CSV table of C-alpha atoms in Angstrom, one decimal:
chain,number,residue,atom,x,y,z
K,17,MET,CA,53.2,-94.1,-4.7
K,18,ASN,CA,55.4,-94.3,-7.7
K,19,ARG,CA,56.7,-90.7,-7.2
K,20,GLN,CA,57.4,-91.6,-3.5
K,21,SER,CA,59.1,-94.8,-4.5
K,22,ARG,CA,61.2,-93.0,-7.0
K,23,ALA,CA,62.2,-90.4,-4.4
K,24,ILE,CA,63.2,-93.0,-2.0
K,25,ASN,CA,65.3,-94.9,-4.7
K,26,THR,CA,66.8,-91.5,-5.7
K,27,SER,CA,67.8,-90.6,-2.2
K,28,ARG,CA,69.1,-94.1,-1.6
K,29,SER,CA,71.3,-94.0,-4.7
K,30,ASP,CA,72.5,-90.4,-3.7
K,31,GLN,CA,73.4,-91.9,-0.3
K,32,ILE,CA,75.3,-95.0,-1.8
K,33,PHE,CA,77.2,-92.5,-4.2
K,34,ASP,CA,78.2,-90.3,-1.4
K,35,ILE,CA,79.4,-93.1,0.7
K,36,VAL,CA,81.4,-94.6,-2.1
K,37,ASN,CA,82.8,-91.2,-3.1
K,38,CYS,CA,83.9,-90.4,0.5
K,39,SER,CA,85.4,-93.8,1.0
K,40,PHE,CA,87.3,-93.3,-2.3
K,41,MET,CA,88.5,-90.0,-1.4
K,42,THR,CA,89.6,-91.0,2.0
K,43,LEU,CA,91.5,-94.0,0.7
K,44,ALA,CA,93.3,-91.6,-1.9
K,45,PHE,CA,94.1,-89.1,0.9
K,46,VAL,CA,95.6,-91.9,3.1
K,47,ILE,CA,97.5,-93.4,0.1
K,48,THR,CA,99.0,-89.9,-0.7
K,49,LEU,CA,99.7,-88.8,2.9
K,50,TYR,CA,101.3,-92.0,4.1
K,51,PRO,CA,104.5,-92.0,2.2
K,52,PHE,CA,105.3,-88.4,3.6
K,53,LEU,CA,104.4,-89.3,7.2
K,54,ASN,CA,106.5,-92.4,6.8
K,55,VAL,CA,109.5,-90.4,5.6
K,56,LEU,CA,108.9,-87.9,8.6
K,57,ALA,CA,108.7,-90.7,11.2
K,58,ILE,CA,111.9,-92.4,10.0
K,59,SER,CA,113.7,-89.1,9.9
K,60,LEU,CA,112.9,-88.5,13.5
K,61,ASN,CA,113.6,-92.0,14.7
K,62,ASP,CA,116.8,-93.3,16.0
K,63,SER,CA,119.2,-94.6,13.2
K,64,MET,CA,120.1,-97.8,15.0
K,65,ASP,CA,116.5,-98.6,15.8
K,66,THR,CA,115.4,-97.7,12.2
K,67,VAL,CA,117.5,-100.7,11.0
K,68,LYS,CA,115.2,-103.1,12.7
K,69,GLY,CA,112.3,-101.8,10.5
K,70,GLY,CA,108.7,-101.6,11.6
K,71,ILE,CA,108.6,-97.7,11.5
K,72,TYR,CA,105.3,-96.6,9.9
K,73,LEU,CA,103.6,-93.5,11.0
K,74,TRP,CA,105.2,-92.7,14.3
K,75,PRO,CA,108.9,-92.6,15.4
K,76,ARG,CA,109.6,-95.4,18.0
K,77,LYS,CA,112.6,-93.6,19.5
K,78,TRP,CA,112.5,-89.9,19.0
K,79,THR,CA,115.8,-88.1,18.1
K,80,TRP,CA,117.1,-85.0,16.4
K,81,ALA,CA,120.5,-86.7,15.7
K,82,ASN,CA,119.8,-87.1,11.9
K,83,TYR,CA,119.0,-83.5,11.5
K,84,ASP,CA,122.1,-82.6,13.7
K,85,ALA,CA,124.2,-84.4,11.4
K,86,ILE,CA,122.9,-82.8,8.3
K,87,PHE,CA,123.1,-79.2,9.7
K,88,SER,CA,126.5,-79.8,11.1
K,89,PHE,CA,128.0,-79.9,7.6
K,90,LYS,CA,129.9,-76.8,6.6
K,91,GLY,CA,128.4,-74.8,3.7
K,92,LEU,CA,124.9,-75.7,4.4
K,93,ILE,CA,123.8,-72.2,5.4
K,94,THR,CA,125.5,-70.7,2.5
K,95,GLY,CA,123.8,-73.2,0.2
K,96,PHE,CA,120.5,-72.5,1.7
K,97,LYS,CA,120.8,-68.8,1.0
K,98,ILE,CA,122.1,-69.4,-2.6
K,99,SER,CA,119.2,-71.9,-3.1
K,100,LEU,CA,116.6,-69.3,-2.0
K,101,LEU,CA,118.4,-66.5,-4.1
K,102,ARG,CA,118.5,-68.6,-7.2
K,103,THR,CA,114.8,-69.7,-6.8
K,104,PHE,CA,113.6,-66.1,-6.5
K,105,VAL,CA,115.7,-64.8,-9.2
K,106,GLY,CA,115.2,-67.6,-11.6
K,107,THR,CA,111.5,-67.8,-11.1
K,108,LEU,CA,111.1,-63.9,-11.6
K,109,LEU,CA,113.3,-63.6,-14.6
K,110,GLY,CA,111.8,-66.9,-16.1
K,111,LEU,CA,108.3,-65.6,-15.7
K,112,LEU,CA,109.1,-62.2,-17.3
K,113,SER,CA,111.1,-63.7,-20.3
K,114,SER,CA,108.5,-66.4,-20.9
K,115,SER,CA,105.4,-64.2,-20.7
K,116,MET,CA,107.0,-61.6,-22.9
K,117,LEU,CA,107.9,-63.9,-25.6
K,118,ALA,CA,104.3,-65.5,-25.3
K,119,PHE,CA,102.7,-62.1,-25.7
K,120,VAL,CA,104.7,-61.4,-28.8
K,121,LEU,CA,103.8,-64.9,-30.3
K,122,SER,CA,100.2,-64.3,-29.4
K,123,ARG,CA,100.1,-61.2,-31.6
K,124,SER,CA,98.6,-61.9,-35.1
K,125,ASP,CA,100.6,-58.9,-36.5
K,126,PHE,CA,103.8,-60.4,-35.6
K,127,GLN,CA,104.8,-61.8,-39.0
K,128,ALA,CA,107.6,-64.2,-37.7
K,129,ARG,CA,105.5,-66.0,-35.2
K,130,LYS,CA,105.3,-69.3,-37.1
K,131,LEU,CA,109.2,-69.2,-37.7
K,132,VAL,CA,109.8,-68.6,-33.9
K,133,SER,CA,107.4,-71.0,-32.8
K,134,THR,CA,108.8,-73.8,-35.0
K,135,PHE,CA,112.2,-73.0,-33.5
K,136,LEU,CA,110.9,-73.3,-29.9
K,137,VAL,CA,109.3,-76.6,-30.8
K,138,MET,CA,112.5,-77.9,-32.2
K,139,THR,CA,114.3,-77.2,-28.7
K,140,MET,CA,111.9,-79.4,-27.1
K,141,TYR,CA,112.9,-82.4,-29.1
K,142,VAL,CA,116.5,-81.7,-29.9
K,143,SER,CA,119.1,-80.8,-27.4
K,144,GLY,CA,122.9,-80.0,-27.8
K,145,GLY,CA,123.8,-82.4,-25.1
K,146,LEU,CA,125.9,-82.2,-22.0
K,147,ILE,CA,129.3,-81.5,-23.5
K,148,PRO,CA,128.4,-78.9,-26.0
K,149,GLY,CA,126.4,-77.2,-23.2
K,150,PHE,CA,129.5,-77.4,-21.0
K,151,ILE,CA,131.6,-75.8,-23.6
K,152,LEU,CA,129.2,-73.1,-24.4
K,153,ILE,CA,128.8,-72.0,-20.7
K,154,ARG,CA,132.7,-72.0,-20.4
K,155,HIS,CA,133.1,-69.9,-23.6
K,156,LEU,CA,130.4,-67.5,-22.2
K,157,GLY,CA,132.5,-67.0,-19.1
K,158,MET,CA,129.8,-68.3,-16.6
K,159,MET,CA,131.9,-70.7,-14.9
K,160,ASN,CA,132.0,-70.1,-11.1
K,161,SER,CA,129.2,-67.5,-11.7
K,162,PHE,CA,125.8,-67.1,-9.9
K,163,TRP,CA,124.2,-66.5,-13.4
K,164,VAL,CA,124.9,-69.8,-14.6
K,165,TYR,CA,122.0,-70.9,-12.4
K,166,VAL,CA,119.5,-68.4,-14.0
K,167,LEU,CA,120.4,-67.3,-17.6
K,168,PRO,CA,120.6,-70.8,-19.4
K,169,GLY,CA,117.2,-71.8,-18.3
K,170,MET,CA,115.3,-68.4,-18.4
K,171,VAL,CA,113.2,-69.3,-21.5
K,172,SER,CA,111.4,-72.6,-21.6
K,173,ALA,CA,109.5,-73.4,-24.7
K,174,TRP,CA,106.9,-75.3,-22.7
K,175,ASN,CA,106.2,-72.4,-20.5
K,176,VAL,CA,106.0,-70.0,-23.3
K,177,PHE,CA,103.2,-72.1,-25.2
K,178,ILE,CA,101.2,-72.6,-22.0
K,179,ILE,CA,101.2,-68.8,-21.4
K,180,ARG,CA,100.5,-68.1,-25.0
K,181,SER,CA,97.6,-70.4,-25.1
K,182,PHE,CA,96.2,-68.7,-22.1
K,183,ILE,CA,96.6,-65.3,-23.8
K,184,ASP,CA,95.0,-66.5,-26.9
K,185,GLY,CA,92.0,-67.4,-24.8
K,186,LEU,CA,91.5,-63.7,-23.6
K,187,PRO,CA,89.2,-61.3,-25.5
K,188,SER,CA,91.0,-59.5,-28.4
K,189,ALA,CA,88.9,-56.5,-27.6
K,190,LEU,CA,90.9,-55.6,-24.5
K,191,GLN,CA,94.1,-55.0,-26.6
K,192,GLU,CA,92.3,-53.1,-29.2
K,193,SER,CA,90.5,-50.7,-26.6
K,194,ALA,CA,93.8,-50.3,-25.0
K,195,LYS,CA,95.3,-49.2,-28.3
K,196,LEU,CA,92.5,-46.8,-28.9
K,197,ASP,CA,93.3,-45.1,-25.5
K,198,GLY,CA,96.9,-44.6,-26.6
K,199,ALA,CA,98.8,-47.5,-24.9
K,200,ASN,CA,101.8,-48.9,-26.6
K,201,ASP,CA,102.6,-52.8,-26.7
K,202,PHE,CA,104.6,-52.7,-23.5
K,203,THR,CA,101.7,-51.0,-21.6
K,204,ILE,CA,99.3,-53.4,-22.9
K,205,TYR,CA,101.5,-56.3,-21.8
K,206,TRP,CA,102.2,-54.9,-18.4
K,207,ARG,CA,98.9,-53.4,-17.6
K,208,VAL,CA,96.3,-55.6,-19.4
K,209,ILE,CA,97.7,-58.9,-20.2
K,210,LEU,CA,99.8,-59.7,-16.9
K,211,PRO,CA,97.1,-58.9,-14.4
K,212,LEU,CA,94.8,-61.3,-16.4
K,213,CYS,CA,97.4,-64.1,-16.6
K,214,LYS,CA,97.6,-64.6,-12.8
K,215,PRO,CA,96.5,-68.3,-12.9
K,216,VAL,CA,98.9,-69.5,-15.6
K,217,LEU,CA,101.7,-67.3,-14.2
K,218,ALA,CA,101.3,-68.9,-10.8
K,219,THR,CA,101.3,-72.3,-12.3
K,220,VAL,CA,104.5,-71.5,-14.4
K,221,ALA,CA,106.0,-70.0,-11.3
K,222,LEU,CA,105.5,-73.2,-9.3
K,223,PHE,CA,107.2,-75.2,-12.2
K,224,LEU,CA,110.2,-72.8,-12.2
K,225,ALA,CA,110.3,-72.6,-8.4
K,226,VAL,CA,110.4,-76.4,-7.9
K,227,GLY,CA,113.0,-76.8,-10.9
K,228,GLN,CA,115.3,-74.1,-9.3
K,229,TRP,CA,115.0,-75.4,-5.8
K,230,ASN,CA,115.6,-79.0,-6.5
K,231,SER,CA,118.6,-78.4,-8.9
K,232,TRP,CA,122.1,-79.4,-8.1
K,233,PHE,CA,123.7,-80.8,-11.2
K,234,ASP,CA,124.5,-77.5,-12.5
K,235,THR,CA,126.3,-76.7,-9.4
K,236,PHE,CA,128.3,-79.8,-9.7
K,237,LEU,CA,129.2,-79.1,-13.4
K,238,TYR,CA,130.0,-75.3,-13.1
K,239,ASN,CA,130.4,-74.2,-9.5
K,240,SER,CA,131.8,-77.0,-7.7
K,241,THR,CA,134.9,-75.1,-6.8
K,242,ALA,CA,133.1,-71.9,-6.0
K,243,ARG,CA,132.2,-72.6,-2.1
K,244,HIS,CA,130.4,-69.3,-2.0
K,245,LEU,CA,128.0,-70.4,-4.7
K,246,THR,CA,127.2,-73.8,-3.5
K,247,THR,CA,123.4,-74.8,-3.3
K,248,LEU,CA,121.5,-76.5,-0.5
K,249,GLN,CA,120.9,-79.7,-2.7
K,250,TYR,CA,124.5,-80.0,-3.7
K,251,GLU,CA,125.6,-79.9,0.0
K,252,LEU,CA,122.9,-82.4,0.9
K,253,MET,CA,124.0,-84.6,-1.9
K,254,LYS,CA,127.5,-84.6,-0.4
K,255,VAL,CA,126.1,-85.2,3.0
K,256,LEU,CA,124.4,-88.3,1.5
K,257,GLN,CA,127.5,-89.5,-0.1
K,258,SER,CA,129.4,-89.1,3.0
K,259,THR,CA,127.0,-91.5,4.9
K,260,GLN,CA,127.4,-94.0,2.0
K,261,ILE,CA,131.1,-94.1,1.5
K,262,GLY,CA,131.7,-94.5,5.3
K,263,SER,CA,133.1,-92.4,8.2
K,264,ASN,CA,136.8,-93.3,7.4
K,265,ASP,CA,136.6,-90.9,4.6
K,266,ILE,CA,135.5,-88.0,6.7
K,267,HIS,CA,138.4,-86.0,8.1
K,268,ASP,CA,136.6,-84.1,10.8
K,269,PRO,CA,136.7,-86.2,14.1
K,270,ASN,CA,133.6,-84.9,15.4
K,271,MET,CA,131.7,-85.6,12.3
K,272,SER,CA,133.2,-89.0,12.1
K,273,GLN,CA,131.7,-89.8,15.5
K,274,LEU,CA,128.4,-88.3,14.6
K,275,MET,CA,128.2,-90.4,11.4
K,276,ASN,CA,128.9,-93.5,13.3
K,277,ARG,CA,125.6,-93.0,15.2
K,278,ILE,CA,123.3,-92.5,12.1
K,279,SER,CA,122.4,-94.7,9.1
K,280,PRO,CA,122.2,-93.6,5.3
K,281,GLU,CA,118.6,-94.4,5.3
K,282,SER,CA,117.8,-92.1,8.2
K,283,VAL,CA,119.9,-89.2,6.7
K,284,LYS,CA,118.3,-89.9,3.3
K,285,MET,CA,114.9,-89.4,5.0
K,286,ALA,CA,116.0,-86.2,6.7
K,287,ILE,CA,117.3,-84.8,3.5
K,288,THR,CA,114.0,-85.5,1.8
K,289,ILE,CA,112.1,-83.6,4.6
K,290,VAL,CA,114.5,-80.6,4.4
K,291,VAL,CA,114.2,-80.1,0.7
K,292,THR,CA,110.5,-80.7,0.6
K,293,VAL,CA,109.2,-78.5,3.3
K,294,PRO,CA,109.9,-75.1,1.7
K,295,ILE,CA,108.0,-76.2,-1.5
K,296,LEU,CA,105.2,-77.5,0.7
K,297,ILE,CA,105.1,-74.0,2.4
K,298,VAL,CA,104.9,-72.2,-1.1
K,299,TYR,CA,102.3,-74.5,-2.7
K,300,PRO,CA,99.2,-73.6,-0.8
K,301,PHE,CA,99.5,-69.9,-1.9
K,302,LEU,CA,99.6,-71.1,-5.5
K,303,GLN,CA,97.1,-73.9,-5.2
K,304,ARG,CA,94.0,-71.9,-6.1
K,305,TYR,CA,95.6,-70.8,-9.4
K,306,PHE,CA,97.2,-74.1,-10.2
K,307,VAL,CA,94.2,-76.1,-11.6
K,308,LYS,CA,92.7,-73.0,-13.5
K,309,GLY,CA,96.1,-72.2,-15.0
K,310,MET,CA,96.7,-75.7,-16.2
K,311,THR,CA,93.3,-76.0,-17.6
K,312,LEU,CA,93.0,-72.6,-19.4
K,313,GLY,CA,96.7,-72.6,-20.4
K,314,ALA,CA,96.7,-76.1,-21.8
K,315,VAL,CA,98.4,-76.4,-25.2
K,316,LYS,CA,95.9,-76.5,-27.9
K,317,SER,CA,96.1,-78.6,-30.9
């Protein structure tokens, strides 16, 4: 009887735990998903109707006018292409440069590893500032250039340390056996280390891609006069400014009439959806590596 009663108590406690756990996870799911659904509903709702409030999970009056207003702005297609290009190139070069430096710093036979590591740590706490950075970019001749999006942020100290910690956790016998087979350092890096670093590389790639995709301030600083190098986020920022300053400052009559039918809140929500959806599409492909890469590649004390 005692064993049966214990089994019954154990099963009941497991059932209670499952119920509480499922309830908590469902609540967390709803809390996480609700803001996105609310933004989507407002972006698809009529602007004048949105001003009344009461839009939660479903649009009250369906309309595509908010998105029509966004995509009617000139330069948006060019900005979308440049944002895609800078995201791809910036992520690829950032991964290569950070992983190369991380591989070098992980080598015990590299005598200057402590010096270089100390220098990288200093860059995480001390910055030259906005004005010195602008002067440096101008003296390097990268004003009105595509490479101003990529080169200044190619190496991130944080990303280097994450990748280096992951490499430190790999068996050293792999590199030693590759050396015995006649492989040089670059071959070891390319054929042995990189294939084993997929989890941490996917994690860092997501960091780099999100940073490149969301960036607009560098366009404002360095390429604001180069219309062929504008980015999607910079163009959408100008769209949002146009709705806030009023349609009187818009010289295009058709655009002025369109802006009279929409509200800044609706345009803001539509812009949020436009800039978020591409990252949401990429994230599922990297999710399986994300947790493992963050856990195994965490910076060790």
